[in-house]
């Protein structure tokens, strides 16, 4: 059944940048939009049509200009929506691509944000800006031939099975068993063919070419892929080619099907595997001897080894029985009312120490026994590696027996727990078993892969027993993990690394090929998972984790004979190193330990960390790098600038993290937000990342524009897609207009005219020698309410009392939606001119208390509002904030100076001045500030229109003009 699309077909434009939808022809829909845009739209099913009557949805899609994501939602009135991701950022296909969506196997099931009045098929499109040459600043996504078809065949390959075959002239290859079941009610003849997806050296065949199959019966096919001898010896190790098996019913139109995983037909790989496998591949040659040498011959090795042995002894002496049921989420083991960790007192006894009562379920309604069991699964599964290492260091076979016993229990139990096999779907989030998410299961299963590999290398695992664990537990479990894809790049990196380790440990080419060369493998993650700056597309969430996974994969490939440590990979390490606020050179020692072995960068060697398994990194050469005064860093392809200046008090730097193009944390409506750090104190840009056990606050408060130090118009979130699918809340990115790091100041200026349609916003963030200056200019043809949010009111300080204004209780709420309903206990005052505040920073450790002074320079009345909000530090709304509000104004400026200072230190002098052109006419679109601070005189002008204006050193058209000179004595 074709779903009508085209100029005359009904289409529901639901949300986002749907105005850019057009029709290239009568049957081809085109969405041509700037990078960063999103659109959600739907095609209603014809009257009377039901998804339940069909097995597959098919359509063709083409993406031009660079990476993009396409999501598909099957929506029915009164039901949760079923979601698939047929195309995502991981290496989108070239040209027209046919999507096969298995209607019985969505990737995830979610509550509908927009209720459907009738069955409809919705499309969510999103374009990415990576900043690489050759990628345009727009994306053109075309969709055609959308239809629903019956599911005729069930096609199975288990993800790991392959046999080795010999090719012509000394070549080699693999054979793959594929089982095809006739799902229909009549006998059918199934035709098979093989299509080349990528590569040109190898050859493929499928047999038999046809099979007649009765209803409910299956036919067995064999796909054989081979390299000729010449190619197998000349191609680099890890070279990979792909072939797609296709099965169809003779005489039945549009019946092509393949090995289907949710919404992707799986091609089969032909790969040049490395010679080194097992322990040599995972840990390098001679790991058993090297571990013992480091333990016996170095102080640091002895210390680390003794810790491992102590942990192993505790495991052996404890309860090593694997629970009889699955886990869910250890991080959800919280009281959902009081948002505090629970105390386990036995089955069905989960005590809340704050409220004094017992809880039965977590905030998602899951039995807390399952959440607690996750801790046990984590401890036991991950503990197998500790036991294996202790076995090697001590020779104690009891440790080995315990590790193997734990893995045997998982072999017997794991596949009996819910999410039963690859071809069924439940509402279980992310389809985990011992944990709710497959990416989280990557960690314990990687530990078990490494444990078994180490025990084999040490001769501490019986061959038959080890082979059974490999084939009946570890390989099928890791294949299941690899089958689930994540849009958060750090999580996908974890999945991919686990697949690569298992592929190399057990010599499994399909897993290794997936991990290296698939659209979700190493090369794709490098190119499409990160921008040209080296910053992951997870919007900064777990950047270091993502980068370290890529470096670990590169190290594994290097041991196999493929050197991929090139400048493109290096940028991931550099980004992880420099992106810290304040500067923290020791934040990524494990990543730097790998980088130090492959790049002659003294920074890596100075801050690398080794270990018993990894060994010591190369010794640092020359003088240690001095990061007492680190530079500013700009990531123009990612939307992030970190501005730094030395603190005149001699206590490090003043840092401003300006996120002008990316959301904060895990994605939120928060572009143009900034975060300040000074003297070891963080003035938060948002109230904090709440513990996972209280993620009801994530959607209600944490993602909202109001919960970030940014600008809000009319009390609503910045525009973008309200798509609550796996953490994406992506507003329209800004344009970086200016960045400079000069004598006495570091500054950036960004513009955004799309997060609030009809409002042009310019925000400059400047770090002076001793203070921060934030200058905002907002212009519109219509009246709006403009809010300047500041969440940096210091914790446990004289917050309300520190504001120099006569504030009174404000009974009216600031707003009723988008997080405004979450703040309370408001006090406000109308301010006719400038506003001052002085807040004491409480002492911590050896740091003396000092002051954060705020001065808002205003030429028009504004309302100052103080209140209390949710924050991770507190169990209820206790954190304080300040909002500066301009009511019913077409235009608004917010000019705010923030100065951390000693109690005896004077306030900086600051004043606004009228910006004029060369004929002394006022330039209303511009704003100017003069600051006198620390013996320097600063003149700063924000000039959005580029009019030639008077400056201290003549005329300028610069959008951000900064002049610094010694103050007159």
mmCIF file of N, CA, C and O in Angstrom, residues 916-923 947-950:
data_model
loop_
_atom_site.group_PDB
_atom_site.id
_atom_site.type_symbol
_atom_site.label_atom_id
_atom_site.label_comp_id
_atom_site.label_asym_id
_atom_site.label_seq_id
_atom_site.Cartn_x
_atom_site.Cartn_y
_atom_site.Cartn_z
ATOM 1 N N UNK A 916 28.568 56.664 18.790
ATOM 2 C CA UNK A 916 28.179 57.596 17.720
ATOM 3 C C UNK A 916 28.987 57.305 16.473
ATOM 4 O O UNK A 916 30.068 56.697 16.517
ATOM 5 N N UNK A 917 28.429 57.714 15.343
ATOM 6 C CA UNK A 917 29.160 57.541 14.088
ATOM 7 C C UNK A 917 30.134 58.693 13.905
ATOM 8 O O UNK A 917 30.310 59.535 14.795
ATOM 9 N N UNK A 918 30.755 58.749 12.751
ATOM 10 C CA UNK A 918 31.787 59.766 12.526
ATOM 11 C C UNK A 918 31.216 61.171 12.461
ATOM 12 O O UNK A 918 31.968 62.152 12.508
ATOM 13 N N UNK A 919 29.878 61.309 12.323
ATOM 14 C CA UNK A 919 29.234 62.624 12.344
ATOM 15 C C UNK A 919 28.574 62.904 13.691
ATOM 16 O O UNK A 919 27.726 63.778 13.794
ATOM 17 N N UNK A 920 28.965 62.128 14.700
ATOM 18 C CA UNK A 920 28.454 62.289 16.063
ATOM 19 C C UNK A 920 26.961 62.001 16.201
ATOM 20 O O UNK A 920 26.303 62.485 17.122
ATOM 21 N N UNK A 921 26.422 61.204 15.291
ATOM 22 C CA UNK A 921 25.028 60.779 15.404
ATOM 23 C C UNK A 921 24.966 59.461 16.173
ATOM 24 O O UNK A 921 25.777 58.563 15.945
ATOM 25 N N UNK A 922 23.995 59.352 17.073
ATOM 26 C CA UNK A 922 23.883 58.149 17.906
ATOM 27 C C UNK A 922 23.605 56.932 17.035
ATOM 28 O O UNK A 922 22.788 56.973 16.118
ATOM 29 N N UNK A 923 24.285 55.856 17.335
ATOM 30 C CA UNK A 923 24.055 54.568 16.661
ATOM 31 C C UNK A 923 23.282 53.691 17.645
ATOM 32 O O UNK A 923 23.847 53.098 18.558
ATOM 33 N N UNK A 947 28.206 49.667 11.372
ATOM 34 C CA UNK A 947 28.330 51.092 11.061
ATOM 35 C C UNK A 947 29.705 51.585 11.509
ATOM 36 O O UNK A 947 30.228 51.152 12.533
ATOM 37 N N UNK A 948 30.292 52.498 10.735
ATOM 38 C CA UNK A 948 31.575 53.055 11.171
ATOM 39 C C UNK A 948 31.314 54.002 12.334
ATOM 40 O O UNK A 948 30.616 55.011 12.192
ATOM 41 N N UNK A 949 31.866 53.640 13.491
ATOM 42 C CA UNK A 949 31.610 54.399 14.710
ATOM 43 C C UNK A 949 32.923 54.917 15.268
ATOM 44 O O UNK A 949 34.004 54.421 14.945
ATOM 45 N N UNK A 950 32.796 55.924 16.112
ATOM 46 C CA UNK A 950 33.969 56.489 16.772
ATOM 47 C C UNK A 950 34.444 55.573 17.887
ATOM 48 O O UNK A 950 33.655 55.057 18.680
#
